[in-house]
XYZ file of C-alpha atoms in Angstrom:
283
model
C 119.205 80.583 109.153
C 115.084 81.108 108.525
C 114.324 81.370 105.130
C 112.263 85.237 105.012
C 109.802 87.025 102.282
C 108.906 90.443 101.798
C 104.883 90.921 101.573
C 103.379 94.071 100.198
C 100.110 95.070 99.770
C 97.675 97.267 98.907
C 94.047 97.363 98.580
C 90.808 100.274 100.261
C 91.131 100.804 103.657
C 88.967 98.930 106.310
C 90.062 97.827 110.222
C 91.232 94.878 110.893
C 93.477 94.073 107.868
C 97.020 94.456 109.757
C 95.346 92.816 112.754
C 94.816 89.649 109.644
C 97.637 89.854 107.532
C 99.881 89.179 110.794
C 96.741 86.863 112.707
C 97.857 84.182 109.551
C 101.664 85.342 109.586
C 101.478 83.963 112.992
C 99.330 80.890 112.553
C 101.463 79.967 109.909
C 104.716 79.946 112.151
C 106.217 82.820 110.902
C 107.907 85.949 113.036
C 107.575 89.526 111.123
C 110.785 91.354 111.176
C 109.848 94.850 110.086
C 106.548 95.998 109.230
C 105.683 99.451 107.714
C 101.912 101.061 106.437
C 99.826 103.294 105.824
C 96.015 104.696 105.020
C 95.772 107.122 102.287
C 93.030 109.426 103.526
C 92.891 110.849 99.854
C 92.597 107.749 98.233
C 91.193 105.791 100.777
C 93.480 102.985 100.341
C 96.011 101.179 102.408
C 99.490 99.977 101.934
C 101.175 97.419 103.757
C 104.491 96.910 103.570
C 105.363 93.532 106.421
C 109.614 91.337 106.067
C 108.688 88.395 108.019
C 110.980 84.916 108.162
C 109.605 81.520 108.403
C 110.474 77.884 109.469
C 112.139 76.387 106.555
C 109.273 73.537 106.930
C 107.304 75.679 106.253
C 106.194 75.518 102.185
C 106.204 79.365 100.856
C 102.972 77.727 98.677
C 100.969 77.211 101.597
C 101.569 81.280 102.864
C 100.712 82.140 98.663
C 97.741 79.903 99.029
C 96.416 81.404 102.152
C 96.625 84.916 101.287
C 95.502 84.325 98.351
C 91.905 83.935 100.206
C 92.754 86.356 102.426
C 93.777 89.222 99.590
C 90.592 87.871 97.720
C 88.573 88.696 101.044
C 90.243 92.882 101.481
C 90.718 92.986 97.789
C 94.503 93.401 97.831
C 96.809 94.041 95.647
C 99.504 92.124 96.675
C 102.942 89.952 96.254
C 105.369 87.763 97.703
C 108.908 88.016 97.708
C 112.431 85.500 98.318
C 113.890 88.830 100.210
C 117.543 87.099 100.259
C 117.392 86.659 96.475
C 119.505 89.756 94.619
C 117.592 91.487 91.112
C 118.709 91.321 88.264
C 119.171 94.354 86.231
C 119.896 95.902 82.808
C 121.015 99.301 82.596
C 121.332 101.238 79.467
C 123.037 103.565 78.897
C 123.580 106.481 76.597
C 127.666 109.151 76.609
C 126.952 110.169 80.082
C 128.745 107.295 82.468
C 128.438 109.065 85.656
C 125.330 106.925 86.893
C 126.580 103.837 85.423
C 129.596 104.074 86.383
C 128.006 104.635 90.959
C 125.688 101.749 89.633
C 128.741 99.306 88.646
C 130.930 100.037 92.012
C 127.945 99.781 93.960
C 126.285 95.789 92.920
C 130.371 94.903 93.229
C 131.132 96.371 96.346
C 127.252 94.573 97.668
C 126.227 98.296 98.706
C 123.577 97.387 96.625
C 122.005 93.928 96.620
C 121.654 93.749 92.766
C 122.972 92.102 89.980
C 124.082 93.579 86.856
C 123.523 91.192 83.827
C 123.455 93.354 81.209
C 124.546 96.664 80.037
C 123.221 98.265 76.734
C 124.103 101.322 74.858
C 123.473 102.813 71.381
C 126.857 104.001 71.814
C 129.619 101.797 72.766
C 131.947 104.358 74.616
C 131.344 102.586 77.934
C 131.778 98.883 76.495
C 135.321 98.476 78.406
C 134.582 100.192 82.078
C 130.999 97.294 81.954
C 133.989 94.684 81.009
C 136.469 95.685 83.797
C 133.341 94.514 85.947
C 132.351 91.672 83.993
C 129.293 92.950 82.958
C 128.434 91.594 79.638
C 128.271 94.908 77.139
C 125.575 94.941 73.998
C 126.246 97.610 71.215
C 122.911 98.432 70.152
C 123.030 101.659 67.848
C 119.471 103.381 67.157
C 118.898 105.603 64.598
C 114.972 106.106 62.649
C 115.772 103.298 60.673
C 116.316 101.009 63.069
C 113.800 101.961 66.209
C 111.548 99.383 66.401
C 114.135 96.668 65.774
C 115.904 97.845 68.327
C 114.290 98.226 70.672
C 113.007 94.611 70.058
C 116.881 93.440 71.109
C 115.783 95.304 74.179
C 113.046 93.192 75.149
C 114.443 90.295 73.785
C 117.609 91.016 76.048
C 114.913 91.634 78.805
C 113.060 88.896 78.078
C 116.188 86.349 77.778
C 118.623 87.451 80.826
C 115.409 87.350 82.926
C 115.489 90.497 84.273
C 114.276 92.241 87.176
C 113.978 95.423 85.786
C 115.866 97.697 83.131
C 117.709 101.253 84.836
C 117.255 104.338 81.852
C 121.329 105.603 83.614
C 121.111 108.520 81.309
C 120.343 106.493 78.426
C 119.540 109.895 76.167
C 117.016 108.120 74.108
C 112.367 108.374 73.826
C 111.341 105.215 74.577
C 107.650 104.176 72.711
C 104.850 103.160 74.109
C 105.300 100.018 73.314
C 108.448 99.492 74.861
C 107.041 101.383 78.183
C 103.995 99.064 77.792
C 106.680 96.568 78.055
C 108.562 97.176 80.375
C 105.717 99.424 82.871
C 106.501 98.666 86.499
C 110.019 97.681 85.430
C 112.135 100.911 84.232
C 113.258 103.357 86.503
C 114.772 106.920 84.588
C 117.004 109.455 85.579
C 117.322 113.037 84.638
C 117.813 116.570 86.559
C 114.783 118.511 88.011
C 115.155 121.557 85.421
C 112.141 120.661 83.707
C 109.757 121.238 81.660
C 111.755 124.802 82.375
C 115.059 123.944 80.793
C 114.828 120.949 77.624
C 117.287 119.680 75.405
C 121.243 120.294 75.011
C 123.500 121.291 77.990
C 120.355 121.816 80.730
C 123.622 122.438 83.212
C 124.481 125.157 81.132
C 121.246 126.527 80.679
C 120.664 127.071 84.118
C 124.018 128.577 84.882
C 123.134 131.566 82.407
C 120.148 131.807 84.254
C 121.339 132.023 87.645
C 120.107 129.299 89.598
C 120.447 128.987 93.529
C 119.161 124.877 93.750
C 119.543 121.733 90.905
C 118.696 119.174 91.605
C 117.727 115.354 90.326
C 113.986 113.020 89.503
C 114.284 109.211 89.578
C 111.253 108.187 88.330
C 109.332 105.010 86.670
C 109.132 104.745 83.308
C 105.853 106.025 81.855
C 104.623 106.348 78.231
C 104.139 110.036 79.452
C 107.866 111.893 78.263
C 109.042 111.826 81.851
C 106.228 112.422 83.888
C 105.798 108.526 85.564
C 105.413 107.824 89.462
C 108.649 109.940 91.271
C 110.308 107.742 93.457
C 113.140 109.388 94.492
C 114.377 113.157 94.207
C 117.028 115.277 95.942
C 118.602 119.370 95.556
C 121.678 120.515 95.814
C 122.727 124.282 96.441
C 124.442 126.779 93.916
C 126.112 129.737 94.095
C 127.465 132.516 92.048
C 131.530 131.123 92.121
C 130.359 128.105 90.288
C 131.154 127.512 86.519
C 128.858 125.528 84.274
C 132.036 122.706 84.630
C 131.098 123.010 88.347
C 126.941 122.352 88.085
C 127.401 119.631 85.478
C 130.075 117.834 88.110
C 126.937 118.383 90.836
C 124.256 117.659 89.429
C 126.608 113.994 88.058
C 126.670 113.892 91.525
C 123.175 114.404 93.060
C 121.766 111.835 89.846
C 124.414 109.465 90.801
C 123.007 109.531 94.221
C 119.223 109.734 93.535
C 119.688 107.248 91.216
C 121.047 104.864 93.695
C 118.417 105.210 96.587
C 115.976 104.587 93.541
C 117.205 101.743 92.510
C 117.348 100.124 96.067
C 113.479 100.983 97.050
C 112.678 99.228 94.013
C 114.551 95.979 94.999
C 113.731 96.082 97.976
C 109.859 95.696 97.357
C 110.134 99.349 99.250
C 107.991 101.568 96.754
C 104.417 100.518 96.541
C 102.245 102.916 93.257
C 99.017 104.528 94.486
C 97.647 105.913 90.942
C 99.802 108.386 89.812
C 102.180 108.953 93.306
C 104.008 105.993 94.987
C 104.232 105.095 98.865
C 107.861 104.752 99.827
C 108.630 102.998 102.974
C 111.923 103.939 104.396
C-alpha cells in the first residue's frame, strides 16, 4: 500500500496555485486522491486541502523541501500530515460525562481515528469509566489557591503524552490566558448554544422556563476570549411544549456529544483551516 499524506495550505489568492501544487505532486510521482479548495473574496485568501499518496521509495523529506520552495513563492501557510497516523487526545472533563463517554466509545470502536491517551478531571467521578476502556485517568483537583499548579500539570501531561489535541468535554473550568496560549490551535471546547442568553447553572432549565423551541450546541477552538473562539461545528434540535427540563437536558446532551465528535473528526482529519476569526471546514 502506498503511503498517503494530507497537505493543507492557505495563502493570498492568485492564479496558478492549484496548477503549481498539483504539478509539483505529479513531478514527484504522487497521486491525488482528493482535493478541496476555497477562495474567500472577503479576506482575499485561498485555502486548499489535498489528500495524496506516493511511492514508498519517494522520501517525504523531498516533498517537504519542494513544497517549502513553492510556499515561499506564494506566501503559503502550510502543513504536511501523515494521513495514517492516529491523533493522540487528552480529554478534560468535570462532572458531566456524556461527551467523554461518547468519545471513548467512538475511539474504542474506531469510529474516530484517534487514540485517547489520557483523561483528566478536577473530580474523580469518571475514573472507573476511563479505566473500563484502559485509558489512564488523572485526578487534578483545582481551587483558587492551586490553579497555576493544576494548569501546569495539564501542560506537563500534554508534553509527556505527546498530545495532538486537547478536548474540553464539558470541563467546567475557565482556562487562564497562559494555558490558552499553551494550547493555541490544539484545544476544542463544547457548550450549549444558549450563550449569552442563559448563563450560569442549569441553562436547560432556564431555557425551558422561557419556552424556547430550539436548543443547540457549539464546538469551537479555545482562545483567551471565553467561549468566543473560531467555531468549528454547530447543530440544533427542536423542542416542543410537552418536553420537561429533563427532556431538554437529555436532548441537549445528545446534541453536544454529536457536535463535539464531528468537530474532533474534522480536526484530526485536517479539514479545518483558520480564516481570521472564522474557519474553513472542508467536508
